[in-house]
Tab-separated table of C-alpha atoms in Angstrom:
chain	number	residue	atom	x	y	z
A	6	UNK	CA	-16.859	-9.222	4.344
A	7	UNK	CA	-13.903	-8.444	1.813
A	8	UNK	CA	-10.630	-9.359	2.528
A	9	UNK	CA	-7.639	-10.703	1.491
A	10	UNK	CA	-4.760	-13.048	2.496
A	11	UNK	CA	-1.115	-13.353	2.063
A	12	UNK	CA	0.764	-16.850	2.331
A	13	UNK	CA	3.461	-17.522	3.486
A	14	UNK	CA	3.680	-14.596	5.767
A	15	UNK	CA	7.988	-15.542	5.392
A	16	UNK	CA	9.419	-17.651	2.750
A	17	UNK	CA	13.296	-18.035	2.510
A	18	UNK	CA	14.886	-19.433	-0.634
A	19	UNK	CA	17.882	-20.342	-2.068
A	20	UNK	CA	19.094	-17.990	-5.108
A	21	UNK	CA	17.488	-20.195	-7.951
A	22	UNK	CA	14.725	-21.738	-6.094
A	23	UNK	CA	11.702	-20.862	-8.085
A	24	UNK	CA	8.660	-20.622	-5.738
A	25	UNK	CA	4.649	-18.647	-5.927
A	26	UNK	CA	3.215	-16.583	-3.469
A	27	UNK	CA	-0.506	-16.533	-2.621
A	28	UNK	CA	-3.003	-14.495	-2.315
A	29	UNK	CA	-6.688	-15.245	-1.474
A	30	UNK	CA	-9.240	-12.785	-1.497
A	31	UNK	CA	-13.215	-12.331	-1.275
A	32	UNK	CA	-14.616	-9.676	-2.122
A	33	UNK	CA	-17.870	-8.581	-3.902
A	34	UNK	CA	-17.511	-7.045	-7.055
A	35	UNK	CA	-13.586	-6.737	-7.865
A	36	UNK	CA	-12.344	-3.948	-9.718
A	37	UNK	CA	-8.868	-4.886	-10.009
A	38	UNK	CA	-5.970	-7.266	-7.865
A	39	UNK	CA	-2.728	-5.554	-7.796
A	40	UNK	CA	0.618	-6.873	-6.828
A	41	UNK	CA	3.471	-4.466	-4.788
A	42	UNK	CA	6.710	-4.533	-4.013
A	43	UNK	CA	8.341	-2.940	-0.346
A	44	UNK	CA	11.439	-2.606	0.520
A	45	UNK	CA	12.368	-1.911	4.032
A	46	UNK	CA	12.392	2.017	4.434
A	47	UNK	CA	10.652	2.661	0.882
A	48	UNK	CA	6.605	2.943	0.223
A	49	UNK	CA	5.192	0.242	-1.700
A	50	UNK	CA	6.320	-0.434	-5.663
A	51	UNK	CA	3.760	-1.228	-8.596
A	52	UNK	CA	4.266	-4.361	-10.421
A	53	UNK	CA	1.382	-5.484	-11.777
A	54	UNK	CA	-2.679	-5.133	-11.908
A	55	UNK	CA	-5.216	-8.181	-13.246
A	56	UNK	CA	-8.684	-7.548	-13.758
A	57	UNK	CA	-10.481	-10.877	-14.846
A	58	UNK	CA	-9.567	-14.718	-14.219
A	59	UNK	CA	-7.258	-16.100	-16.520
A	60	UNK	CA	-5.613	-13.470	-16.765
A	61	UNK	CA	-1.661	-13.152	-16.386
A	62	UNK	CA	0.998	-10.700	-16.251
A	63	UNK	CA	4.768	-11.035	-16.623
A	64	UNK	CA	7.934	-8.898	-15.361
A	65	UNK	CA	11.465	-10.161	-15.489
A	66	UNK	CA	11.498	-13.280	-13.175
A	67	UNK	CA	8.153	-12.375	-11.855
A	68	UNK	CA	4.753	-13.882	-13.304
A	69	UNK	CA	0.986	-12.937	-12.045
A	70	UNK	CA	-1.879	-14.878	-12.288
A	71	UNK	CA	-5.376	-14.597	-11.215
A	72	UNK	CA	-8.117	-17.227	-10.754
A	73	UNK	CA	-11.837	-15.689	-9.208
A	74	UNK	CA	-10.577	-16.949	-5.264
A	75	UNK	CA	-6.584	-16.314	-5.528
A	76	UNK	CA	-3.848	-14.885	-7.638
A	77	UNK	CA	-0.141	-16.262	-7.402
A	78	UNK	CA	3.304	-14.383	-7.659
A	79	UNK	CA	5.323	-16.767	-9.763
A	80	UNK	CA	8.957	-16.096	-8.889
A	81	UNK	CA	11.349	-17.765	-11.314
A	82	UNK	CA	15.177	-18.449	-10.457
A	83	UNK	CA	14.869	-15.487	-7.851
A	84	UNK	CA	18.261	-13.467	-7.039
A	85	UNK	CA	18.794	-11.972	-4.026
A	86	UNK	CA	17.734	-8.645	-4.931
A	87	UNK	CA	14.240	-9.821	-5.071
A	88	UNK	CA	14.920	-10.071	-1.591
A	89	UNK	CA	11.354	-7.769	-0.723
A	90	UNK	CA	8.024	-7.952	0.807
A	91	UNK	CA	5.240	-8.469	-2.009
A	92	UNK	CA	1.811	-7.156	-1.192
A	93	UNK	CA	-1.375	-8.042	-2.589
A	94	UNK	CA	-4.494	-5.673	-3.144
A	95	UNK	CA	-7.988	-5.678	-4.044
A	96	UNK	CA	-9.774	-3.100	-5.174
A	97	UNK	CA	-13.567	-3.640	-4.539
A	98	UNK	CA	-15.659	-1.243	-2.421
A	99	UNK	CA	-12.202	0.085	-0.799
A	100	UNK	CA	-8.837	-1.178	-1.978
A	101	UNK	CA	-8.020	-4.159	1.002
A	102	UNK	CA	-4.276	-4.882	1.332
A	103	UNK	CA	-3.101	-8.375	2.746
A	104	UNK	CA	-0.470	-8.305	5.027
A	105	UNK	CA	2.198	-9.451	2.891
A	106	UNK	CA	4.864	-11.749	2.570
A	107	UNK	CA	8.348	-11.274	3.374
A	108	UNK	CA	10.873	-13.159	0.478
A	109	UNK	CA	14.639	-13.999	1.743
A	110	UNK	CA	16.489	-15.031	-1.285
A	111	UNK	CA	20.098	-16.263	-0.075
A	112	UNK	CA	22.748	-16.539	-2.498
B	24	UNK	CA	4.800	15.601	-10.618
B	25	UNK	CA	6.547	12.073	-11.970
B	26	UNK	CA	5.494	10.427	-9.091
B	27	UNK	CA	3.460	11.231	-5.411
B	28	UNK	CA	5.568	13.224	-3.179
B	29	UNK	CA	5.281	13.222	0.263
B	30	UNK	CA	7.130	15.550	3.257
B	31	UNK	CA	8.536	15.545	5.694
B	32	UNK	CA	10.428	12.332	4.904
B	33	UNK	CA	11.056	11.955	8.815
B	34	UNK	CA	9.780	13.791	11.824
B	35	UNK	CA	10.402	13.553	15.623
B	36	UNK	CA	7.838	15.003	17.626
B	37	UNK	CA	7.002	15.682	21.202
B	38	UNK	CA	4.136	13.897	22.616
B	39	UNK	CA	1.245	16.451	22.584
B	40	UNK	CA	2.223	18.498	20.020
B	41	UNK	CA	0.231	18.942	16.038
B	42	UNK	CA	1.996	17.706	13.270
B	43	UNK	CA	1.039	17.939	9.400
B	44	UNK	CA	1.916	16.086	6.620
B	45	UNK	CA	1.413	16.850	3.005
B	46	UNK	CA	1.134	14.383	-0.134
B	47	UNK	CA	1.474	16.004	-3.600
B	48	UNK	CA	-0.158	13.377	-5.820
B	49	UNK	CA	0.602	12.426	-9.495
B	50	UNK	CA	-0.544	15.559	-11.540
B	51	UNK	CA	-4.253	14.437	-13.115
B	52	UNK	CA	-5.424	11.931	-10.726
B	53	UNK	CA	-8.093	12.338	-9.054
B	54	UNK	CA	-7.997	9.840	-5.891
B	55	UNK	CA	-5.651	10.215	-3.116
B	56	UNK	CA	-5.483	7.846	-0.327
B	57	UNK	CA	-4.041	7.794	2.988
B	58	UNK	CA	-2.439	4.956	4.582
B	59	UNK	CA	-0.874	4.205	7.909
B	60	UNK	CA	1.424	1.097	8.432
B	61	UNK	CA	3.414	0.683	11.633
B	62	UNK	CA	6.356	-1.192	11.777
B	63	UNK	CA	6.271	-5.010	10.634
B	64	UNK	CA	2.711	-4.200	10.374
B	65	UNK	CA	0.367	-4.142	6.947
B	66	UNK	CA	-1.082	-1.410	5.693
B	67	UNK	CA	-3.964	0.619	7.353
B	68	UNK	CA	-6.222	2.321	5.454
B	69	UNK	CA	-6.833	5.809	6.472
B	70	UNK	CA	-9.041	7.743	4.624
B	71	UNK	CA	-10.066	8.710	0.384
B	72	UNK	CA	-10.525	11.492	-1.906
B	73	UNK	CA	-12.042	11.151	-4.954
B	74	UNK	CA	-12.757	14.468	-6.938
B	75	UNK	CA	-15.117	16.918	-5.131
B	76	UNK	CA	-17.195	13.830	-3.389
B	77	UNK	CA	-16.970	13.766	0.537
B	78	UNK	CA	-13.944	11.811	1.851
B	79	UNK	CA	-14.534	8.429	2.923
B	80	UNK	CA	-12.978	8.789	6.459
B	81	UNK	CA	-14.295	5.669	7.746
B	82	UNK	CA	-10.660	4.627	8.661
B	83	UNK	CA	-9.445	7.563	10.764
B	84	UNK	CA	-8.472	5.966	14.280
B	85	UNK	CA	-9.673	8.978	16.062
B	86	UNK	CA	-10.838	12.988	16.189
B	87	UNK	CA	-7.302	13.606	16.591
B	88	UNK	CA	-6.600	12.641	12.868
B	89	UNK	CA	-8.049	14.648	10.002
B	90	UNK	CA	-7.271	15.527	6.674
B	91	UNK	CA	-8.284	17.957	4.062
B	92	UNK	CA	-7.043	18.118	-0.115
B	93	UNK	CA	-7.034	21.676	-1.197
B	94	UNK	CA	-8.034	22.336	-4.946
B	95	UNK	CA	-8.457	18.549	-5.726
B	96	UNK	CA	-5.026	18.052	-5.221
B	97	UNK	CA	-2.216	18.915	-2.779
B	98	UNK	CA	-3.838	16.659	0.565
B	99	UNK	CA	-2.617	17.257	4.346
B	100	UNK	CA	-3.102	15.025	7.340
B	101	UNK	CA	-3.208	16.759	10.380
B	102	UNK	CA	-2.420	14.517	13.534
B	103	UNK	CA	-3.370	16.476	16.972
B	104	UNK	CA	-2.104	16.363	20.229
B	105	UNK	CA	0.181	13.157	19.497
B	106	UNK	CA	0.807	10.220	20.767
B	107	UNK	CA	3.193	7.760	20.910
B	108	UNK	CA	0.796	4.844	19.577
B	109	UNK	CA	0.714	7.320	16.645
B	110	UNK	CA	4.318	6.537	15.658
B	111	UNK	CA	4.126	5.341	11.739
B	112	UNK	CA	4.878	5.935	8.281
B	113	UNK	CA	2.393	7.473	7.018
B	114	UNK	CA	1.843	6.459	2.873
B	115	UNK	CA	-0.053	8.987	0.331
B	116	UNK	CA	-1.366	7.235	-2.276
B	117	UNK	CA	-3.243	7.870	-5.763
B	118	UNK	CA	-4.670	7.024	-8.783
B	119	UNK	CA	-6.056	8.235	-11.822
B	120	UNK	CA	-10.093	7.245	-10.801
B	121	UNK	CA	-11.738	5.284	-8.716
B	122	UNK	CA	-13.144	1.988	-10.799
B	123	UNK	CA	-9.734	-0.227	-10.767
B	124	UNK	CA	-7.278	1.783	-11.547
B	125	UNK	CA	-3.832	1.044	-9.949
B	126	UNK	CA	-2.851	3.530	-6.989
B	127	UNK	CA	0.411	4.655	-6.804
B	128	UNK	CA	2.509	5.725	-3.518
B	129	UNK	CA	4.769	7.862	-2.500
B	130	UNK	CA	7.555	7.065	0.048
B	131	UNK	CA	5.988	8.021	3.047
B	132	UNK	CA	6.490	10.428	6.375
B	133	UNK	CA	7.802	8.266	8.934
B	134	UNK	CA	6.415	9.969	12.459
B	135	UNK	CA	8.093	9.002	15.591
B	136	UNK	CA	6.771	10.681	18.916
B	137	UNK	CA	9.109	10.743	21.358
């Protein structure tokens, strides 16, 4: 059965403290992994898409990677106003959102 | 349009009553998705258009929730006879195809029956 999942479901950290997000998936035959930003109130943000392992994609402090089990969402001397929830997506038979992890960047 | 529009922004209903929502996607693509995410909660998948195929509406919760896209574009989810379990915001969602290509939402219809 596809699916994917989000860890940690919370992570607070200190403005500065570089840390990675996870996100494992299975699914059979992936089309695409997408990253999203949410802020409260707001739908869901684009930041990037990966296709094949090895792959990486890079956005201000924010760096995507993708392996064939997991991608990671490198964040890099974070400031608060990456302060979000990030989602993760894959896109095989049906796009499959995880559940998402909520970021707390204090200053 | 620049981006996928959805209204009402907000809506209070009475339990019981129909409400409608309507998603205008990104002009030229051809899947629209709707999702359903309740508060704190991930995202649900409702249901998919792509082109003139059927829908996939494998993720409606019940017959009270349908949804039609007129013309391959302008979509409307129709929620009857309310009820409070249905409170949400409701996200539209598209994308240019169907094979990998990122989806893009709009900022949703939050729905709270009273």
């Amino acid at each position: 059965e596809d699916q994917v999942t989000q860890s940690p479901e919370a992570l607070r950290l200190q403005e500065g403290e570089s840390s990675s997000l996870n996100c494992s998936y299975t699914v059979s035959g992936l089309r695409g992994l997408f990253w999203y930003r949410q802020d409260p109130g707001k739908g869901p943000e684009f930041l990037f898409t990966l296709y094949s392992a090895g792959e990486e994609k890079e956005k201000e402090r924010l760096k995507a990677t993708l392996t064939k089990k997991e991608s990671f969402l490198h964040i890099t001397a974070p400031k608060p106003e990456d302060s979000a929830t990030y989602l993760c997506a894959v896109h095989g038979n049906q796009f499959y959102f995880g559940t998402g992890t909520s970021l707390t960047v204090i200053p | 349009g620049a981006g996928v529009s959805q209204s009402p922004s907000n809506k209070v209903t009475e339990k019981g009553k129909d409400v409608e929502l309507r998603c205008d996607p990104i002009s030229g693509h051809t899947a629209l998705y709707w999702y359903r995410q309740s508060l704190g909660q991930g995202l649900e998948f409702l249901i998919y258009f792509q082109g003139n195929s059927a829908p996939d509406k494998s993720g409606l919760p019940s017959d009270r929730f349908s949804a039609e896209r007129t013309g391959g574009s302008v979509s409307t989810l129709t929620i009857q006879r309310t009820q409070q379990e249905d409170s949400a915001v409701y996200l539209c969602a598209s994308s240019r195809g169907s094979s990998g290509n990122t989806i893009y939402f709009g900022e949703g219809s939050w729905l709270t029956v009273v």
